[in-house]
Amino acid sequence: MSTAFNNVVQGQLLWRPSPDLIQHARLTHYLDWLRHERGLRFADYPGLWQWSVDDPQAFWQSIWDHFQVQASSPHQTVLGDRAMPGAQWFPGARLNFAEHILRNEQAGDALLYGSETKGLQGLPWAEFANQVRTLATYLREVGVVPGDRVVAYLPNIPEAMIALCACAAIGAVWASCSPDFGADGVLDRVHQLSPKVLLAVDGYRYGGKVFDRREQVRRIAYELESIEHIIVLSAMFPETPLTLANAIDWHALHLRPTMPAAHFHCEQLPFEHPLWVLFSSGTTGLPKAIVHSHGGMLLEQLKALHLHLDFRPGDAAFIFTTTGWMMWNTLFSSLLCGVRPVLYDGHPTWPNIDTLWQILQDSRASFFGTSPTFIELMKRQEIVPRERFDLGALRTVMPVGSPVSPQCNAWFYQNLKADIWVTTGSGGTDICTGLLSGVPTLPVYAGEIQARALGVNAHAFDEHGQPVMDQVGELVVTSPMPSMPVYFWNDPQGERYRESYFQPWPGVWRHGDFFQLNTRGGCRVLGRSDATLNRFGVRVGTAEIYRALEAIADIDDALIVNLDLPEGGFFMPLFVQLRPGTVLDEAMQQRVFDCLRRACTPRHVPDQILAVPLIPLTLTGKKMEVPVRRILMGHDPQTVTNPSAMRDPQALAFFIEYARRRFQP
């Protein structure tokens, strides 16, 4: 194992791109195109970024032209109205997201897929496209028209991507939940949409166990009064199929005659026509139903995947995800680039701890998206993938889902290979992309995101709404982006939309993260600003504390909050989930205190440390800092949390009892 980064520190240089990588990067091809086609020359990435935000009309038109966006009707202008919210992008244009996927149909596989019981297989383009056209034709025949909603309760399998592409092709609006959601969690989300069609699986396998979802599907179908048609995929119980009124079996559907490509047309839609609805976590109320558009997603994904993640035609990309997370939509969008998405339906460490590395080897993927939590597990198990697997095709890894520590960055160079590009980013469901992103032609510094993404006018604002450099502030965006939501569902006046993103500064998107920008353009995200730790007048990001605690192997997970007390006081408890067999004794507590004081500052040291059975997490793995803080401040748990949005609702029991004992008379 390499020892070059054993004592890595924040901001340490970890990697520089080779001349060969720079030469072949899609970003370099784009710069060459700008020089030849537009007469524009940029000395470096900061210069290109500055142009992209100073002249957004020229920049987004260049993305349209460079990636040869197809439209049946031309746009009148690029940006008709710059207001936020309410910006009008490419008015007059009519296009279709799915058409830009299907134009890549060719010989070979469209995607690769595997599960806990089956190795990797390929789905040929001809079969993928034929199934898309068959399903789309069926949906048209039963009366699905542009704007109708189709909701899916499916795992990360080819059928889900086929269904999304078919819905997009006919202008239906897609929304999905993974089958690990209970019926309540699904209904909280999709009931808002009044969907016409439900696609559902009868069960799924995870960690070697089969989970029966037939009763959940029956309840979902019963309570969604708007449902007119149901498509059932019998994956786990083919001998006792799920029978429902107005239901058709997925496999029977695909025995229908294939619609020839020459006779099939993709619906031509306005730029802002809804493509899919993504949902917020819903931990403190009804999940927000965030609507993204055909045009906005098309341009943003073409830009982000090609220029920032360096996806190239012929590549394979593996992101460990479920259909309930926006990274699944990103993985689906890789089809726009002529890239094969690699799907895995199952537990990341079952039947073996190195299951995902086996998939990477077998798929010859050039890109791997995973979570810092998974890498922490690899560290603790002392897994060194480069010693056991051929990862020669792997060019890029991207840890996603939470802020990435310098140690996590360095792990890849120590345990995969020295010349790999470790890119990180920050964005989310709200925009289904990154505000801060990787750049393949820039160096990588430990604990930093490389840059602000092209076309994203991101800044750190202080409490007075002024941009700051080398200081922690609020992450804001001061100019519109095509992938900002067109609206929230059932929010006709836009009140919830404005409350979510445009306070306290009207016309400025407030993302809700602590953010620090340095003079070379590097970025750090330090946790959610609505979970502020404010001690002695200094704002502390929770991510800094979690990073430091990674050095203590006996702590599996942690959560910290700061409570405002009467007369200006505060109380900051740290809750830790310990490894089995570990005890929170005085020696352990002192290790934590010393670690935080040494790695951070005395302000980061908690007032009390408490061991808990479980750290409360959302279904997508986010720590529930805000609900815990509200519970500890005396709020009714039923008003600040939604159990159906949690991975394990019982994880809150400790905090509810602790609040009762500690803070109530």
mmCIF file of C-alpha atoms in Angstrom, residues 365-662:
data_model
loop_
_atom_site.group_PDB
_atom_site.id
_atom_site.type_symbol
_atom_site.label_atom_id
_atom_site.label_comp_id
_atom_site.label_asym_id
_atom_site.label_seq_id
_atom_site.Cartn_x
_atom_site.Cartn_y
_atom_site.Cartn_z
ATOM 1 C CA ALA A 365 -16.403 0.695 -16.300
ATOM 2 C CA SER A 366 -14.421 3.908 -16.685
ATOM 3 C CA PHE A 367 -16.481 5.731 -14.049
ATOM 4 C CA PHE A 368 -17.533 4.682 -10.537
ATOM 5 C CA GLY A 369 -19.910 6.635 -8.310
ATOM 6 C CA THR A 370 -20.118 5.525 -4.680
ATOM 7 C CA SER A 371 -20.596 6.974 -1.197
ATOM 8 C CA PRO A 372 -18.026 8.097 1.381
ATOM 9 C CA THR A 373 -19.787 5.720 3.788
ATOM 10 C CA PHE A 374 -18.928 2.767 1.537
ATOM 11 C CA ILE A 375 -15.301 3.890 1.373
ATOM 12 C CA GLU A 376 -15.188 4.209 5.170
ATOM 13 C CA LEU A 377 -16.319 0.576 5.361
ATOM 14 C CA MET A 378 -13.550 -0.419 2.938
ATOM 15 C CA LYS A 379 -11.006 1.371 5.136
ATOM 16 C CA ARG A 380 -12.162 -0.394 8.277
ATOM 17 C CA GLN A 381 -12.144 -3.787 6.567
ATOM 18 C CA GLU A 382 -8.703 -3.000 5.091
ATOM 19 C CA ILE A 383 -9.877 -3.794 1.575
ATOM 20 C CA VAL A 384 -7.300 -2.924 -1.105
ATOM 21 C CA PRO A 385 -9.104 -3.373 -4.452
ATOM 22 C CA ARG A 386 -5.997 -2.881 -6.620
ATOM 23 C CA GLU A 387 -4.486 -6.040 -5.125
ATOM 24 C CA ARG A 388 -7.458 -8.211 -6.072
ATOM 25 C CA PHE A 389 -9.103 -6.749 -9.176
ATOM 26 C CA ASP A 390 -8.218 -5.546 -12.633
ATOM 27 C CA LEU A 391 -9.389 -1.933 -12.636
ATOM 28 C CA GLY A 392 -7.386 -0.926 -15.682
ATOM 29 C CA ALA A 393 -10.400 0.613 -17.445
ATOM 30 C CA LEU A 394 -11.301 2.800 -14.460
ATOM 31 C CA ARG A 395 -10.461 6.462 -15.119
ATOM 32 C CA THR A 396 -12.682 8.307 -12.661
ATOM 33 C CA VAL A 397 -14.267 7.783 -9.258
ATOM 34 C CA MET A 398 -16.786 10.113 -7.641
ATOM 35 C CA PRO A 399 -17.756 9.779 -3.971
ATOM 36 C CA VAL A 400 -21.240 11.307 -3.690
ATOM 37 C CA GLY A 401 -24.026 11.831 -1.171
ATOM 38 C CA SER A 402 -22.185 13.685 1.589
ATOM 39 C CA PRO A 403 -19.124 15.941 1.998
ATOM 40 C CA VAL A 404 -15.866 14.141 1.245
ATOM 41 C CA SER A 405 -12.936 14.253 3.673
ATOM 42 C CA PRO A 406 -9.270 14.552 2.651
ATOM 43 C CA GLN A 407 -8.742 11.007 3.946
ATOM 44 C CA CYS A 408 -11.510 9.685 1.708
ATOM 45 C CA ASN A 409 -9.926 11.452 -1.288
ATOM 46 C CA ALA A 410 -6.545 9.963 -0.503
ATOM 47 C CA TRP A 411 -7.891 6.429 -0.001
ATOM 48 C CA PHE A 412 -8.543 6.037 -3.720
ATOM 49 C CA TYR A 413 -4.958 6.954 -4.628
ATOM 50 C CA GLN A 414 -3.605 4.562 -2.026
ATOM 51 C CA ASN A 415 -5.886 1.639 -2.793
ATOM 52 C CA LEU A 416 -6.915 1.883 -6.457
ATOM 53 C CA LYS A 417 -4.191 3.527 -8.514
ATOM 54 C CA ALA A 418 -2.066 6.644 -8.438
ATOM 55 C CA ASP A 419 -3.247 8.063 -11.762
ATOM 56 C CA ILE A 420 -6.993 7.923 -11.088
ATOM 57 C CA TRP A 421 -9.068 11.113 -11.150
ATOM 58 C CA VAL A 422 -11.063 11.487 -7.922
ATOM 59 C CA THR A 423 -13.773 14.031 -8.599
ATOM 60 C CA THR A 424 -16.326 15.321 -6.137
ATOM 61 C CA GLY A 425 -19.281 17.651 -6.430
ATOM 62 C CA SER A 426 -22.234 19.159 -4.630
ATOM 63 C CA GLY A 427 -25.735 19.816 -5.882
ATOM 64 C CA GLY A 428 -28.749 17.668 -5.342
ATOM 65 C CA THR A 429 -32.320 16.730 -6.072
ATOM 66 C CA ASP A 430 -33.369 20.361 -6.401
ATOM 67 C CA ILE A 431 -31.429 20.815 -9.651
ATOM 68 C CA CYS A 432 -30.577 17.180 -10.482
ATOM 69 C CA THR A 433 -26.959 18.123 -11.138
ATOM 70 C CA GLY A 434 -23.956 19.715 -9.459
ATOM 71 C CA LEU A 435 -23.521 23.367 -8.620
ATOM 72 C CA LEU A 436 -19.916 22.580 -7.750
ATOM 73 C CA SER A 437 -18.207 19.945 -9.819
ATOM 74 C CA GLY A 438 -15.146 18.168 -11.042
ATOM 75 C CA VAL A 439 -13.018 19.449 -13.903
ATOM 76 C CA PRO A 440 -10.855 16.797 -15.637
ATOM 77 C CA THR A 441 -8.145 19.282 -16.615
ATOM 78 C CA LEU A 442 -7.567 20.692 -13.096
ATOM 79 C CA PRO A 443 -5.550 19.321 -10.158
ATOM 80 C CA VAL A 444 -7.214 17.580 -7.216
ATOM 81 C CA TYR A 445 -6.648 18.950 -3.716
ATOM 82 C CA ALA A 446 -7.600 16.966 -0.624
ATOM 83 C CA GLY A 447 -11.018 17.799 0.797
ATOM 84 C CA GLU A 448 -11.883 20.187 -2.050
ATOM 85 C CA ILE A 449 -14.324 20.181 -4.927
ATOM 86 C CA GLN A 450 -12.353 21.357 -7.931
ATOM 87 C CA ALA A 451 -14.502 24.257 -9.142
ATOM 88 C CA ARG A 452 -17.853 25.893 -9.656
ATOM 89 C CA ALA A 453 -19.643 24.236 -12.568
ATOM 90 C CA LEU A 454 -19.939 25.959 -15.927
ATOM 91 C CA GLY A 455 -22.998 28.185 -16.177
ATOM 92 C CA VAL A 456 -23.459 28.166 -12.391
ATOM 93 C CA ASN A 457 -22.975 31.622 -10.865
ATOM 94 C CA ALA A 458 -22.303 30.261 -7.374
ATOM 95 C CA HIS A 459 -20.929 32.310 -4.478
ATOM 96 C CA ALA A 460 -20.540 32.263 -0.710
ATOM 97 C CA PHE A 461 -22.695 34.978 0.890
ATOM 98 C CA ASP A 462 -22.162 36.340 4.378
ATOM 99 C CA GLU A 463 -25.087 37.160 6.639
ATOM 100 C CA HIS A 464 -25.417 40.560 4.923
ATOM 101 C CA GLY A 465 -25.827 39.009 1.480
ATOM 102 C CA GLN A 466 -22.332 39.964 0.307
ATOM 103 C CA PRO A 467 -19.947 37.572 -1.479
ATOM 104 C CA VAL A 468 -16.931 36.452 0.548
ATOM 105 C CA MET A 469 -13.728 34.612 -0.301
ATOM 106 C CA ASP A 470 -11.855 32.200 1.982
ATOM 107 C CA GLN A 471 -14.691 32.495 4.496
ATOM 108 C CA VAL A 472 -17.594 30.214 5.270
ATOM 109 C CA GLY A 473 -20.869 31.548 3.910
ATOM 110 C CA GLU A 474 -24.184 30.469 2.416
ATOM 111 C CA LEU A 475 -24.027 28.693 -0.945
ATOM 112 C CA VAL A 476 -26.058 30.830 -3.341
ATOM 113 C CA VAL A 477 -26.594 31.084 -7.103
ATOM 114 C CA THR A 478 -27.168 34.576 -8.461
ATOM 115 C CA SER A 479 -28.164 33.793 -12.067
ATOM 116 C CA PRO A 480 -30.730 31.331 -13.465
ATOM 117 C CA MET A 481 -29.835 27.851 -14.702
ATOM 118 C CA PRO A 482 -31.890 25.752 -17.164
ATOM 119 C CA SER A 483 -32.095 22.867 -14.674
ATOM 120 C CA MET A 484 -33.651 24.865 -11.861
ATOM 121 C CA PRO A 485 -37.133 23.430 -11.214
ATOM 122 C CA VAL A 486 -39.839 24.778 -13.474
ATOM 123 C CA TYR A 487 -42.150 24.576 -10.449
ATOM 124 C CA PHE A 488 -43.294 22.387 -7.574
ATOM 125 C CA TRP A 489 -46.315 20.191 -8.184
ATOM 126 C CA ASN A 490 -49.484 21.532 -6.503
ATOM 127 C CA ASP A 491 -47.849 24.897 -5.823
ATOM 128 C CA PRO A 492 -49.783 27.063 -8.317
ATOM 129 C CA GLN A 493 -48.685 30.422 -6.921
ATOM 130 C CA GLY A 494 -45.094 29.298 -6.378
ATOM 131 C CA GLU A 495 -45.180 30.137 -2.672
ATOM 132 C CA ARG A 496 -43.499 26.932 -1.477
ATOM 133 C CA TYR A 497 -40.915 27.203 -4.260
ATOM 134 C CA ARG A 498 -39.968 30.756 -3.245
ATOM 135 C CA GLU A 499 -39.911 29.858 0.453
ATOM 136 C CA SER A 500 -37.604 26.915 -0.253
ATOM 137 C CA TYR A 501 -34.929 28.703 -2.272
ATOM 138 C CA PHE A 502 -35.410 32.472 -2.453
ATOM 139 C CA GLN A 503 -35.298 33.579 1.167
ATOM 140 C CA PRO A 504 -33.836 35.674 2.694
ATOM 141 C CA TRP A 505 -32.610 37.182 -0.584
ATOM 142 C CA PRO A 506 -35.335 37.496 -3.272
ATOM 143 C CA GLY A 507 -33.966 36.717 -6.716
ATOM 144 C CA VAL A 508 -31.028 34.759 -5.282
ATOM 145 C CA TRP A 509 -31.109 30.952 -5.014
ATOM 146 C CA ARG A 510 -30.123 29.922 -1.464
ATOM 147 C CA HIS A 511 -29.134 26.275 -1.609
ATOM 148 C CA GLY A 512 -28.987 25.609 2.135
ATOM 149 C CA ASP A 513 -25.323 24.598 2.471
ATOM 150 C CA PHE A 514 -22.341 26.171 4.189
ATOM 151 C CA PHE A 515 -19.811 26.912 1.460
ATOM 152 C CA GLN A 516 -16.252 28.164 1.247
ATOM 153 C CA LEU A 517 -14.537 29.324 -1.942
ATOM 154 C CA ASN A 518 -10.780 29.839 -2.097
ATOM 155 C CA THR A 519 -8.748 32.090 -4.389
ATOM 156 C CA ARG A 520 -7.748 29.291 -6.772
ATOM 157 C CA GLY A 521 -11.433 28.397 -7.267
ATOM 158 C CA GLY A 522 -11.503 25.334 -5.013
ATOM 159 C CA CYS A 523 -14.711 24.701 -3.087
ATOM 160 C CA ARG A 524 -15.671 23.178 0.244
ATOM 161 C CA VAL A 525 -19.149 22.282 1.489
ATOM 162 C CA LEU A 526 -19.311 22.135 5.269
ATOM 163 C CA GLY A 527 -22.781 20.764 5.910
ATOM 164 C CA ARG A 528 -26.339 22.047 5.843
ATOM 165 C CA SER A 529 -26.706 25.640 6.962
ATOM 166 C CA ASP A 530 -30.116 24.905 8.474
ATOM 167 C CA ALA A 531 -28.314 22.612 10.949
ATOM 168 C CA THR A 532 -25.999 25.445 12.012
ATOM 169 C CA LEU A 533 -23.605 24.937 14.900
ATOM 170 C CA ASN A 534 -23.137 28.490 16.160
ATOM 171 C CA ARG A 535 -20.769 28.689 19.100
ATOM 172 C CA PHE A 536 -19.316 31.922 20.460
ATOM 173 C CA GLY A 537 -20.593 33.687 17.346
ATOM 174 C CA VAL A 538 -18.673 31.361 14.987
ATOM 175 C CA ARG A 539 -20.595 29.145 12.544
ATOM 176 C CA VAL A 540 -19.321 25.574 12.464
ATOM 177 C CA GLY A 541 -20.160 23.126 9.675
ATOM 178 C CA THR A 542 -21.201 19.674 10.845
ATOM 179 C CA ALA A 543 -19.236 18.047 8.029
ATOM 180 C CA GLU A 544 -15.970 19.220 9.618
ATOM 181 C CA ILE A 545 -16.795 17.253 12.767
ATOM 182 C CA TYR A 546 -17.837 14.129 10.875
ATOM 183 C CA ARG A 547 -14.628 14.234 8.852
ATOM 184 C CA ALA A 548 -12.513 14.419 11.979
ATOM 185 C CA LEU A 549 -14.356 11.518 13.609
ATOM 186 C CA GLU A 550 -13.476 9.255 10.668
ATOM 187 C CA ALA A 551 -10.092 8.885 12.341
ATOM 188 C CA ILE A 552 -11.694 6.979 15.238
ATOM 189 C CA ALA A 553 -12.360 3.464 13.981
ATOM 190 C CA ASP A 554 -14.631 2.577 16.917
ATOM 191 C CA ILE A 555 -17.241 5.135 15.816
ATOM 192 C CA ASP A 556 -19.491 3.826 13.042
ATOM 193 C CA ASP A 557 -21.529 7.015 12.643
ATOM 194 C CA ALA A 558 -22.269 10.285 14.425
ATOM 195 C CA LEU A 559 -24.690 13.196 14.565
ATOM 196 C CA ILE A 560 -24.208 16.564 16.227
ATOM 197 C CA VAL A 561 -26.580 19.460 16.890
ATOM 198 C CA ASN A 562 -26.364 22.790 18.679
ATOM 199 C CA LEU A 563 -29.266 23.915 20.856
ATOM 200 C CA ASP A 564 -29.933 27.566 21.658
ATOM 201 C CA LEU A 565 -30.708 27.985 25.350
ATOM 202 C CA PRO A 566 -32.318 30.875 27.233
ATOM 203 C CA GLU A 567 -30.308 34.053 27.784
ATOM 204 C CA GLY A 568 -27.972 33.360 24.889
ATOM 205 C CA GLY A 569 -26.575 30.062 26.073
ATOM 206 C CA PHE A 570 -26.157 26.891 24.021
ATOM 207 C CA PHE A 571 -25.696 23.164 24.437
ATOM 208 C CA MET A 572 -23.959 21.009 21.801
ATOM 209 C CA PRO A 573 -24.327 17.235 22.262
ATOM 210 C CA LEU A 574 -22.612 14.686 20.023
ATOM 211 C CA PHE A 575 -24.377 11.376 19.436
ATOM 212 C CA VAL A 576 -22.230 8.434 18.347
ATOM 213 C CA GLN A 577 -23.097 4.994 17.045
ATOM 214 C CA LEU A 578 -20.279 2.734 18.205
ATOM 215 C CA ARG A 579 -18.922 -0.412 16.660
ATOM 216 C CA PRO A 580 -20.288 -3.589 18.298
ATOM 217 C CA GLY A 581 -18.406 -4.420 21.479
ATOM 218 C CA THR A 582 -17.174 -0.838 22.013
ATOM 219 C CA VAL A 583 -18.046 1.091 25.179
ATOM 220 C CA LEU A 584 -18.271 4.864 25.549
ATOM 221 C CA ASP A 585 -16.052 5.099 28.610
ATOM 222 C CA GLU A 586 -13.976 8.046 29.820
ATOM 223 C CA ALA A 587 -11.034 7.025 27.678
ATOM 224 C CA MET A 588 -13.195 6.927 24.520
ATOM 225 C CA GLN A 589 -14.709 10.285 25.342
ATOM 226 C CA GLN A 590 -11.268 11.801 25.820
ATOM 227 C CA ARG A 591 -10.172 10.391 22.441
ATOM 228 C CA VAL A 592 -13.108 12.177 20.817
ATOM 229 C CA PHE A 593 -12.401 15.459 22.603
ATOM 230 C CA ASP A 594 -8.711 15.331 21.693
ATOM 231 C CA CYS A 595 -9.481 14.383 18.084
ATOM 232 C CA LEU A 596 -11.850 17.304 17.536
ATOM 233 C CA ARG A 597 -9.629 19.789 19.335
ATOM 234 C CA ARG A 598 -6.615 18.679 17.295
ATOM 235 C CA ALA A 599 -8.280 18.272 13.878
ATOM 236 C CA CYS A 600 -10.606 21.266 14.190
ATOM 237 C CA THR A 601 -10.744 23.842 17.009
ATOM 238 C CA PRO A 602 -11.894 23.959 20.640
ATOM 239 C CA ARG A 603 -15.231 25.302 19.329
ATOM 240 C CA HIS A 604 -15.842 21.932 17.691
ATOM 241 C CA VAL A 605 -15.631 20.033 20.983
ATOM 242 C CA PRO A 606 -19.114 18.943 22.136
ATOM 243 C CA ASP A 607 -20.535 19.609 25.569
ATOM 244 C CA GLN A 608 -21.567 15.985 25.958
ATOM 245 C CA ILE A 609 -21.102 12.691 24.101
ATOM 246 C CA LEU A 610 -23.850 10.091 24.130
ATOM 247 C CA ALA A 611 -23.886 6.591 22.630
ATOM 248 C CA VAL A 612 -27.020 5.775 20.624
ATOM 249 C CA PRO A 613 -28.241 2.512 19.070
ATOM 250 C CA LEU A 614 -28.719 4.080 15.631
ATOM 251 C CA ILE A 615 -28.132 7.422 13.935
ATOM 252 C CA PRO A 616 -31.397 8.553 12.286
ATOM 253 C CA LEU A 617 -31.071 8.601 8.486
ATOM 254 C CA THR A 618 -33.409 9.359 5.622
ATOM 255 C CA LEU A 619 -34.114 6.702 3.011
ATOM 256 C CA THR A 620 -31.312 8.199 0.917
ATOM 257 C CA GLY A 621 -28.829 8.110 3.801
ATOM 258 C CA LYS A 622 -28.864 11.756 4.941
ATOM 259 C CA LYS A 623 -28.337 12.442 8.640
ATOM 260 C CA MET A 624 -31.501 13.881 10.189
ATOM 261 C CA GLU A 625 -29.843 16.779 12.004
ATOM 262 C CA VAL A 626 -32.718 19.248 11.738
ATOM 263 C CA PRO A 627 -35.479 16.907 13.014
ATOM 264 C CA VAL A 628 -33.248 15.778 15.910
ATOM 265 C CA ARG A 629 -32.505 19.385 16.818
ATOM 266 C CA ARG A 630 -36.195 20.242 16.824
ATOM 267 C CA ILE A 631 -37.076 17.221 18.949
ATOM 268 C CA LEU A 632 -34.426 18.199 21.486
ATOM 269 C CA MET A 633 -35.808 21.737 21.540
ATOM 270 C CA GLY A 634 -39.171 20.382 22.640
ATOM 271 C CA HIS A 635 -41.136 20.100 19.417
ATOM 272 C CA ASP A 636 -43.634 17.284 19.000
ATOM 273 C CA PRO A 637 -41.824 14.470 17.100
ATOM 274 C CA GLN A 638 -44.958 13.812 15.053
ATOM 275 C CA THR A 639 -44.826 17.343 13.646
ATOM 276 C CA VAL A 640 -41.124 17.418 12.740
ATOM 277 C CA THR A 641 -40.540 13.948 11.315
ATOM 278 C CA ASN A 642 -42.123 11.673 8.763
ATOM 279 C CA PRO A 643 -41.428 8.013 9.640
ATOM 280 C CA SER A 644 -42.045 6.884 6.049
ATOM 281 C CA ALA A 645 -39.101 9.027 4.935
ATOM 282 C CA MET A 646 -36.706 7.294 7.345
ATOM 283 C CA ARG A 647 -34.489 4.284 6.902
ATOM 284 C CA ASP A 648 -35.457 3.095 10.424
ATOM 285 C CA PRO A 649 -38.076 5.132 12.332
ATOM 286 C CA GLN A 650 -37.037 3.429 15.579
ATOM 287 C CA ALA A 651 -33.753 5.337 15.412
ATOM 288 C CA LEU A 652 -35.568 8.372 16.847
ATOM 289 C CA ALA A 653 -36.726 6.584 19.997
ATOM 290 C CA PHE A 654 -33.527 7.381 21.898
ATOM 291 C CA PHE A 655 -33.719 11.087 21.053
ATOM 292 C CA ILE A 656 -37.380 11.371 22.016
ATOM 293 C CA GLU A 657 -36.692 9.784 25.402
ATOM 294 C CA TYR A 658 -33.512 11.828 25.868
ATOM 295 C CA ALA A 659 -35.426 15.042 25.181
ATOM 296 C CA ARG A 660 -38.069 14.059 27.705
ATOM 297 C CA ARG A 661 -35.500 13.344 30.420
ATOM 298 C CA ARG A 662 -33.045 16.131 29.690
#
